[in-house]
Amino acid sequence: MSKERIHTIQQWLQTEDIDVCILTSKENVFYTTKLYKDPHERLLALCIFPTGEPTLVCPQMEVSESKNSPVEMNVIGYYDTDNAEDLLVQTILKRSSGVRKIAVEKEHLPAGRYEALLHGLTPQAFVSAEETLSTLRLVKDEEEIAILREAAELADLGVEIGVNAIREGNTEQAVVAEIEYELKKKGIMGMSFQTMCLTGANAANPHGVPGKNTFTKGDLVLFDLGVMWKGYASDITRTVAFGDIHEKQENIYNTVLQAQITALEMCRVGKTCQDADQAARSYIEAAGYGDYFPHRLGHGLGLNVHEYPSMTSTNTLPFREGMVCTVEPGIYVPNVAGVRIEDDILITSEGAKTLTTFPKELQIIS
């Protein structure tokens, strides 16, 4: 599959008359080579040319393992005392004597490296590689879907661990620690983003930060978490009640739940991201909480926890079979309640298949 992805990029380069495509994010390097490398601040660059083998420029410490990629490519290593950017420039010049147009990941390439390419290669234009790579990554193959299912199961487990850790006197941070400890024992690569466990007033912050807040009966508790598993991400949100809650809190919860169910019905071939977002948003607005739903409905999911497409009310992108997205409406009323319910979904010929399965009906933890 990696060879086919390289070939598709090469066809794009030929069609657009681009001399070289330079991929520098670990996600896109992994997508095209099956090598998952995190160089930290160091340069990792996969150079794909219109014809012939690609070349990977990487830290010397990564050379040996990089040669095990299923993709036939040249691997060039550098030491920390070398100028990696100069090496990258010279590598490209050996393959392309006259570089006119370069495709780069504009959202990832630091200004310093951009300047090195600009001065070293003097191209006429830089073009974005993001749209082409995002489109390629939009529809998942069977192997990717299988891994995403496993990642979703681990996210379900994370919520279960968190819910079981709720008790008076325990803190948000302590629960986060327990979730991550237990998941790491399962072999995850890491969390896909900072784990959230938010209780009471803190749950009404859409991106709140767990602290030393303790659980109090009558509060809603919001969990938002995900894992990195075999290079792929999961992302789930559940909100539960610690003890009995009052009528308005329950009304907010049920509104979010029904809004999500309504949106899921729109996540099918023939509908668009806009249709799904507007379905949830309209339901929440009709219930009187429109001002308290401040974010998009969801986002694509794959090698990144947030990737293409963005599920907004202005995105007319049609759903395609094999897309994987999140659906996560929320209502956040300060000092009253914060509720978000999020699932990872797979678009199939029969509609949305939910990958995350932890119960969504209101759970009351005694």
Tab-separated table of C-alpha atoms in Angstrom:
chain	number	residue	atom	x	y	z
A	1	MET	CA	0.000	0.000	0.000
A	2	SER	CA	2.850	2.406	0.777
A	3	LYS	CA	4.255	1.877	-2.725
A	4	GLU	CA	0.857	2.726	-4.205
A	5	ARG	CA	0.703	5.900	-2.129
A	6	ILE	CA	4.138	6.957	-3.358
A	7	HIS	CA	3.052	6.238	-6.933
A	8	THR	CA	-0.102	8.352	-6.516
A	9	ILE	CA	1.962	11.287	-5.242
A	10	GLN	CA	4.345	10.882	-8.179
A	11	GLN	CA	1.430	11.032	-10.602
A	12	TRP	CA	0.308	14.274	-8.930
A	13	LEU	CA	3.829	15.714	-9.270
A	14	GLN	CA	3.901	14.860	-12.958
A	15	THR	CA	0.455	16.340	-13.593
A	16	GLU	CA	1.249	19.583	-11.745
A	17	ASP	CA	4.826	19.823	-13.082
A	18	ILE	CA	6.277	19.787	-9.543
A	19	ASP	CA	9.956	18.890	-9.210
A	20	VAL	CA	9.891	17.444	-5.696
A	21	CYS	CA	7.514	16.893	-2.794
A	22	ILE	CA	9.097	17.177	0.662
A	23	LEU	CA	7.158	15.537	3.498
A	24	THR	CA	8.345	16.500	6.970
A	25	SER	CA	5.559	15.534	9.385
A	26	LYS	CA	6.004	12.182	11.100
A	27	GLU	CA	2.410	11.320	10.186
A	28	ASN	CA	2.856	11.750	6.442
A	29	VAL	CA	6.262	10.065	6.485
A	30	PHE	CA	4.606	7.119	8.239
A	31	TYR	CA	1.689	7.144	5.790
A	32	THR	CA	4.017	6.813	2.803
A	33	THR	CA	6.803	4.621	4.230
A	34	LYS	CA	5.376	2.739	7.258
A	35	LEU	CA	8.199	4.260	9.317
A	36	TYR	CA	6.960	5.908	12.499
A	37	LYS	CA	9.743	8.252	13.543
A	38	ASP	CA	9.630	11.205	15.913
A	39	PRO	CA	12.804	13.235	15.309
A	40	HIS	CA	11.793	15.881	17.880
A	41	GLU	CA	13.477	19.111	16.763
A	42	ARG	CA	15.634	17.359	14.177
A	43	LEU	CA	14.885	17.270	10.451
A	44	LEU	CA	13.036	14.287	9.006
A	45	ALA	CA	12.335	14.774	5.296
A	46	LEU	CA	11.009	12.370	2.709
A	47	CYS	CA	11.782	13.661	-0.780
A	48	ILE	CA	9.486	12.238	-3.457
A	49	PHE	CA	10.427	12.949	-7.058
A	50	PRO	CA	8.229	12.576	-10.174
A	51	THR	CA	10.075	9.375	-11.063
A	52	GLY	CA	12.469	6.999	-9.357
A	53	GLU	CA	12.966	6.115	-5.709
A	54	PRO	CA	12.268	8.590	-2.911
A	55	THR	CA	15.036	9.717	-0.578
A	56	LEU	CA	14.700	9.969	3.200
A	57	VAL	CA	16.942	12.457	5.011
A	58	CYS	CA	16.988	11.577	8.698
A	59	PRO	CA	19.138	11.679	11.847
A	60	GLN	CA	21.980	9.146	11.700
A	61	MET	CA	20.488	7.295	14.685
A	62	GLU	CA	17.407	6.484	12.549
A	63	VAL	CA	19.234	5.179	9.473
A	64	SER	CA	19.431	1.488	10.324
A	65	GLU	CA	15.754	1.020	11.120
A	66	SER	CA	14.673	3.286	8.243
A	67	LYS	CA	16.239	0.868	5.786
A	68	ASN	CA	13.632	-1.697	6.865
A	69	SER	CA	10.808	0.263	5.249
A	70	PRO	CA	8.715	-1.719	2.746
A	71	VAL	CA	9.278	1.183	0.343
A	72	GLU	CA	12.460	1.087	-1.698
A	73	MET	CA	14.203	4.377	-1.058
A	74	ASN	CA	17.555	5.969	-0.485
A	75	VAL	CA	18.288	6.736	3.163
A	76	ILE	CA	20.738	9.504	3.990
A	77	GLY	CA	21.695	10.120	7.607
A	78	TYR	CA	23.258	13.127	9.265
A	79	TYR	CA	24.947	13.749	12.601
A	80	ASP	CA	24.021	16.465	15.072
A	81	THR	CA	27.159	18.344	14.025
A	82	ASP	CA	26.019	18.441	10.363
A	83	ASN	CA	23.843	21.088	8.730
A	84	ALA	CA	20.743	19.039	7.957
A	85	GLU	CA	19.132	21.722	5.817
A	86	ASP	CA	22.199	21.994	3.583
A	87	LEU	CA	22.218	18.219	3.220
A	88	LEU	CA	18.563	18.307	2.193
A	89	VAL	CA	19.275	20.957	-0.441
A	90	GLN	CA	22.231	19.032	-1.865
A	91	THR	CA	20.199	15.818	-1.922
A	92	ILE	CA	17.503	17.463	-4.032
A	93	LEU	CA	19.989	19.137	-6.383
A	94	LYS	CA	21.567	15.765	-7.160
A	95	ARG	CA	18.208	14.620	-8.535
A	96	SER	CA	16.858	17.886	-9.957
A	97	SER	CA	19.354	20.313	-11.399
A	98	GLY	CA	16.724	22.969	-12.014
A	99	VAL	CA	14.151	23.171	-9.256
A	100	ARG	CA	11.234	25.393	-10.232
A	101	LYS	CA	8.337	24.180	-8.123
A	102	ILE	CA	8.436	22.461	-4.707
A	103	ALA	CA	5.557	20.912	-2.754
A	104	VAL	CA	5.912	21.176	1.018
A	105	GLU	CA	3.732	20.787	4.096
A	106	LYS	CA	3.202	24.497	4.606
A	107	GLU	CA	1.454	23.994	7.950
A	108	HIS	CA	4.423	22.027	9.266
A	109	LEU	CA	7.569	23.511	7.723
A	110	PRO	CA	9.346	25.968	10.092
A	111	ALA	CA	10.367	29.348	8.703
A	112	GLY	CA	14.078	28.564	9.077
A	113	ARG	CA	13.845	25.448	6.936
A	114	TYR	CA	11.690	27.255	4.399
A	115	GLU	CA	14.390	29.912	4.070
A	116	ALA	CA	17.072	27.246	3.637
A	117	LEU	CA	15.105	25.721	0.758
A	118	LEU	CA	14.372	29.149	-0.711
A	119	HIS	CA	18.005	30.262	-0.733
A	120	GLY	CA	19.497	26.880	-1.573
A	121	LEU	CA	17.172	25.883	-4.403
A	122	THR	CA	15.777	29.281	-5.554
A	123	PRO	CA	12.464	27.806	-6.746
A	124	GLN	CA	9.878	29.884	-8.544
A	125	ALA	CA	7.094	28.611	-6.311
A	126	PHE	CA	6.219	26.607	-3.217
A	127	VAL	CA	2.918	24.751	-3.353
A	128	SER	CA	1.032	23.061	-0.565
A	129	ALA	CA	1.181	19.291	-0.219
A	130	GLU	CA	-1.484	19.277	2.503
A	131	GLU	CA	-4.532	19.116	0.253
A	132	THR	CA	-3.236	16.181	-1.763
A	133	LEU	CA	-2.113	14.225	1.327
A	134	SER	CA	-5.320	15.030	3.213
A	135	THR	CA	-7.383	13.775	0.284
A	136	LEU	CA	-5.344	10.569	0.108
A	137	ARG	CA	-5.747	10.018	3.845
A	138	LEU	CA	-9.477	10.824	3.819
A	139	VAL	CA	-10.663	7.314	2.953
A	140	LYS	CA	-9.174	4.565	5.090
A	141	ASP	CA	-8.251	1.115	3.818
A	142	GLU	CA	-9.113	-2.145	5.603
A	143	GLU	CA	-5.867	-2.232	7.586
A	144	GLU	CA	-6.357	1.318	8.821
A	145	ILE	CA	-9.969	0.660	9.791
A	146	ALA	CA	-8.963	-2.434	11.781
A	147	ILE	CA	-6.385	-0.409	13.719
A	148	LEU	CA	-8.856	2.430	14.320
A	149	ARG	CA	-11.333	-0.093	15.740
A	150	GLU	CA	-8.694	-1.284	18.191
A	151	ALA	CA	-7.827	2.302	19.129
A	152	ALA	CA	-11.519	3.008	19.745
A	153	GLU	CA	-11.807	-0.038	22.010
A	154	LEU	CA	-8.906	1.279	24.083
A	155	ALA	CA	-10.614	4.666	24.305
A	156	ASP	CA	-13.742	2.910	25.615
A	157	LEU	CA	-11.569	1.229	28.219
A	158	GLY	CA	-10.096	4.580	29.221
A	159	VAL	CA	-13.555	5.967	29.973
A	160	GLU	CA	-14.467	2.837	31.911
A	161	ILE	CA	-11.337	3.195	34.045
A	162	GLY	CA	-12.127	6.848	34.675
A	163	VAL	CA	-15.742	6.251	35.624
A	164	ASN	CA	-14.739	3.514	38.058
A	165	ALA	CA	-12.289	5.924	39.726
A	166	ILE	CA	-14.938	8.534	40.583
A	167	ARG	CA	-15.392	8.836	44.336
A	168	GLU	CA	-15.646	11.634	46.862
A	169	GLY	CA	-12.265	13.103	47.733
A	170	ASN	CA	-10.564	11.892	44.561
A	171	THR	CA	-9.269	14.578	42.172
A	172	GLU	CA	-9.423	15.131	38.418
A	173	GLN	CA	-5.648	14.810	38.136
A	174	ALA	CA	-5.597	11.555	40.089
A	175	VAL	CA	-8.187	10.027	37.770
A	176	VAL	CA	-6.243	11.171	34.700
A	177	ALA	CA	-3.138	9.497	36.119
A	178	GLU	CA	-5.014	6.255	36.703
A	179	ILE	CA	-6.485	6.228	33.178
A	180	GLU	CA	-3.127	6.805	31.516
A	181	TYR	CA	-1.288	4.327	33.732
A	182	GLU	CA	-3.715	1.514	32.988
A	183	LEU	CA	-3.784	2.244	29.250
A	184	LYS	CA	-0.004	2.351	29.017
A	185	LYS	CA	0.077	-1.087	30.606
A	186	LYS	CA	-1.992	-2.188	27.589
A	187	GLY	CA	0.810	-1.086	25.276
A	188	ILE	CA	-0.468	2.173	23.793
A	189	MET	CA	2.059	4.494	22.149
A	190	GLY	CA	0.683	7.354	24.224
A	191	MET	CA	-2.437	9.470	24.577
A	192	SER	CA	-3.590	11.203	21.398
A	193	PHE	CA	-4.017	14.481	23.327
A	194	GLN	CA	-4.053	15.691	26.913
A	195	THR	CA	-6.572	13.566	28.805
A	196	MET	CA	-9.500	15.498	30.253
A	197	CYS	CA	-11.395	14.624	33.401
A	198	LEU	CA	-13.478	17.646	34.383
A	199	THR	CA	-16.014	17.859	37.179
A	200	GLY	CA	-18.625	20.389	38.217
A	201	ALA	CA	-18.018	23.923	37.001
A	202	ASN	CA	-14.827	22.821	35.224
A	203	ALA	CA	-16.864	20.560	32.932
A	204	ALA	CA	-18.481	23.680	31.448
A	205	ASN	CA	-15.094	24.620	29.936
A	206	PRO	CA	-15.015	22.882	26.513
A	207	HIS	CA	-11.223	22.500	26.762
A	208	GLY	CA	-10.838	22.635	30.517
A	209	VAL	CA	-7.656	21.560	32.280
A	210	PRO	CA	-7.825	18.847	34.950
A	211	GLY	CA	-6.708	20.047	38.347
A	212	LYS	CA	-7.113	19.283	42.027
A	213	ASN	CA	-10.890	19.669	41.906
A	214	THR	CA	-12.577	16.899	43.880
A	215	PHE	CA	-15.748	15.062	42.943
A	216	THR	CA	-18.930	16.199	44.656
A	217	LYS	CA	-22.318	14.495	44.544
A	218	GLY	CA	-24.667	16.268	42.154
A	219	ASP	CA	-21.933	17.170	39.652
A	220	LEU	CA	-21.544	16.094	36.063
A	221	VAL	CA	-18.146	14.655	35.162
A	222	LEU	CA	-16.799	14.957	31.604
A	223	PHE	CA	-14.143	12.626	30.171
A	224	ASP	CA	-12.430	13.398	26.864
A	225	LEU	CA	-9.552	11.113	25.904
A	226	GLY	CA	-7.950	9.082	23.166
A	227	VAL	CA	-4.948	6.885	22.488
A	228	MET	CA	-2.290	6.465	19.837
A	229	TRP	CA	-2.261	2.835	18.742
A	230	LYS	CA	-0.065	1.492	15.926
A	231	GLY	CA	0.221	5.036	14.593
A	232	TYR	CA	-3.506	5.853	14.656
A	233	ALA	CA	-5.617	7.945	17.028
A	234	SER	CA	-8.910	7.570	18.832
A	235	ASP	CA	-11.029	10.229	20.550
A	236	ILE	CA	-14.039	9.762	22.819
A	237	THR	CA	-16.051	11.975	25.157
A	238	ARG	CA	-18.541	10.816	27.753
A	239	THR	CA	-20.298	12.753	30.490
A	240	VAL	CA	-21.640	10.990	33.565
A	241	ALA	CA	-23.454	12.078	36.714
A	242	PHE	CA	-21.923	11.628	40.155
A	243	GLY	CA	-25.043	11.028	42.211
A	244	ASP	CA	-28.418	12.539	41.413
A	245	ILE	CA	-28.481	15.700	39.301
A	246	HIS	CA	-31.140	18.368	38.975
A	247	GLU	CA	-33.705	18.613	36.191
A	248	LYS	CA	-31.917	21.272	34.115
A	249	GLN	CA	-28.680	19.284	34.073
A	250	GLU	CA	-30.584	16.220	32.930
A	251	ASN	CA	-32.372	18.253	30.255
A	252	ILE	CA	-29.029	19.523	28.927
A	253	TYR	CA	-27.669	15.980	28.853
A	254	ASN	CA	-30.646	14.602	26.962
A	255	THR	CA	-30.512	17.503	24.505
A	256	VAL	CA	-26.888	16.757	23.663
A	257	LEU	CA	-27.599	13.034	23.353
A	258	GLN	CA	-30.501	13.568	20.968
A	259	ALA	CA	-28.504	16.122	18.975
A	260	GLN	CA	-25.746	13.571	18.507
A	261	ILE	CA	-28.187	10.850	17.466
A	262	THR	CA	-29.745	13.273	14.963
A	263	ALA	CA	-26.323	14.155	13.537
A	264	LEU	CA	-25.309	10.496	13.245
A	265	GLU	CA	-28.315	9.893	11.012
A	266	MET	CA	-26.865	12.467	8.601
A	267	CYS	CA	-23.441	10.822	8.494
A	268	ARG	CA	-24.016	8.754	5.384
A	269	VAL	CA	-23.065	8.684	1.723
A	270	GLY	CA	-25.118	11.336	-0.078
A	271	LYS	CA	-25.008	13.769	2.843
A	272	THR	CA	-22.332	16.332	3.719
A	273	CYS	CA	-20.370	17.506	6.732
A	274	GLN	CA	-22.571	20.592	6.624
A	275	ASP	CA	-25.740	18.470	6.834
A	276	ALA	CA	-24.481	16.679	9.942
A	277	ASP	CA	-23.325	19.819	11.728
A	278	GLN	CA	-26.540	21.682	10.978
A	279	ALA	CA	-28.661	18.749	12.161
A	280	ALA	CA	-27.062	18.806	15.615
A	281	ARG	CA	-26.875	22.603	15.754
A	282	SER	CA	-30.527	23.061	14.794
A	283	TYR	CA	-31.654	20.604	17.449
A	284	ILE	CA	-29.626	22.367	20.142
A	285	GLU	CA	-30.820	25.798	19.002
A	286	ALA	CA	-34.463	24.658	19.082
A	287	ALA	CA	-33.932	23.540	22.677
A	288	GLY	CA	-32.724	27.046	23.571
A	289	TYR	CA	-29.015	26.275	23.961
A	290	GLY	CA	-27.652	27.509	20.627
A	291	ASP	CA	-25.345	30.061	22.262
A	292	TYR	CA	-23.783	27.305	24.356
A	293	PHE	CA	-22.593	25.100	21.481
A	294	PRO	CA	-19.455	27.048	20.438
A	295	HIS	CA	-17.493	24.522	18.383
A	296	ARG	CA	-17.760	22.405	15.233
A	297	LEU	CA	-19.565	19.081	15.274
A	298	GLY	CA	-16.417	17.036	14.792
A	299	HIS	CA	-13.360	16.299	12.702
A	300	GLY	CA	-11.586	13.643	10.697
A	301	LEU	CA	-9.636	10.992	12.554
A	302	GLY	CA	-6.673	8.876	11.560
A	303	LEU	CA	-2.938	9.403	11.895
A	304	ASN	CA	-3.775	12.676	13.655
A	305	VAL	CA	-6.461	13.059	16.268
A	306	HIS	CA	-7.639	16.166	14.398
A	307	GLU	CA	-7.401	15.835	10.649
A	308	TYR	CA	-9.333	16.536	7.462
A	309	PRO	CA	-12.257	17.108	7.195
A	310	SER	CA	-13.513	19.733	9.620
A	311	MET	CA	-17.173	19.005	10.362
A	312	THR	CA	-18.601	22.517	10.231
A	313	SER	CA	-21.811	24.174	9.073
A	314	THR	CA	-19.953	25.612	6.063
A	315	ASN	CA	-18.192	22.462	4.834
A	316	THR	CA	-20.070	20.965	1.887
A	317	LEU	CA	-17.706	17.988	1.529
A	318	PRO	CA	-19.781	14.845	0.850
A	319	PHE	CA	-19.340	11.798	3.054
A	320	ARG	CA	-17.563	8.917	1.343
A	321	GLU	CA	-17.481	5.267	2.311
A	322	GLY	CA	-14.353	4.615	4.392
A	323	MET	CA	-14.141	8.033	6.027
A	324	VAL	CA	-13.589	8.059	9.800
A	325	CYS	CA	-14.764	11.083	11.786
A	326	THR	CA	-15.827	12.184	15.241
A	327	VAL	CA	-19.310	13.452	16.094
A	328	GLU	CA	-19.239	15.480	19.311
A	329	PRO	CA	-21.940	18.080	20.017
A	330	GLY	CA	-21.805	19.811	23.379
A	331	ILE	CA	-23.569	22.321	25.597
A	332	TYR	CA	-21.622	24.328	28.175
A	333	VAL	CA	-23.617	26.541	30.538
A	334	PRO	CA	-21.366	28.207	33.135
A	335	ASN	CA	-22.126	27.193	36.718
A	336	VAL	CA	-24.913	24.880	35.526
A	337	ALA	CA	-23.585	22.018	33.394
A	338	GLY	CA	-21.069	21.007	30.770
A	339	VAL	CA	-22.003	18.058	28.573
A	340	ARG	CA	-20.315	16.634	25.490
A	341	ILE	CA	-20.884	13.231	23.890
A	342	GLU	CA	-18.419	12.090	21.243
A	343	ASP	CA	-18.046	8.966	19.152
A	344	ASP	CA	-15.631	7.825	16.474
A	345	ILE	CA	-17.596	6.745	13.409
A	346	LEU	CA	-16.895	4.926	10.158
A	347	ILE	CA	-18.915	5.852	7.067
A	348	THR	CA	-20.229	2.686	5.427
A	349	SER	CA	-22.643	1.954	2.597
A	350	GLU	CA	-25.324	1.499	5.256
A	351	GLY	CA	-24.611	4.708	7.179
A	352	ALA	CA	-22.485	5.541	10.200
A	353	LYS	CA	-20.907	2.656	12.092
A	354	THR	CA	-19.956	3.706	15.611
A	355	LEU	CA	-16.493	2.490	16.613
A	356	THR	CA	-16.649	3.698	20.232
A	357	THR	CA	-19.230	1.788	22.225
A	358	PHE	CA	-19.150	2.945	25.861
A	359	PRO	CA	-22.803	3.569	26.846
A	360	LYS	CA	-24.193	7.006	26.010
A	361	GLU	CA	-27.377	6.896	28.049
A	362	LEU	CA	-26.989	8.963	31.217
A	363	GLN	CA	-24.906	6.996	33.720
A	364	ILE	CA	-25.476	7.858	37.388
A	365	ILE	CA	-22.469	6.901	39.496
A	366	SER	CA	-23.349	6.320	43.129
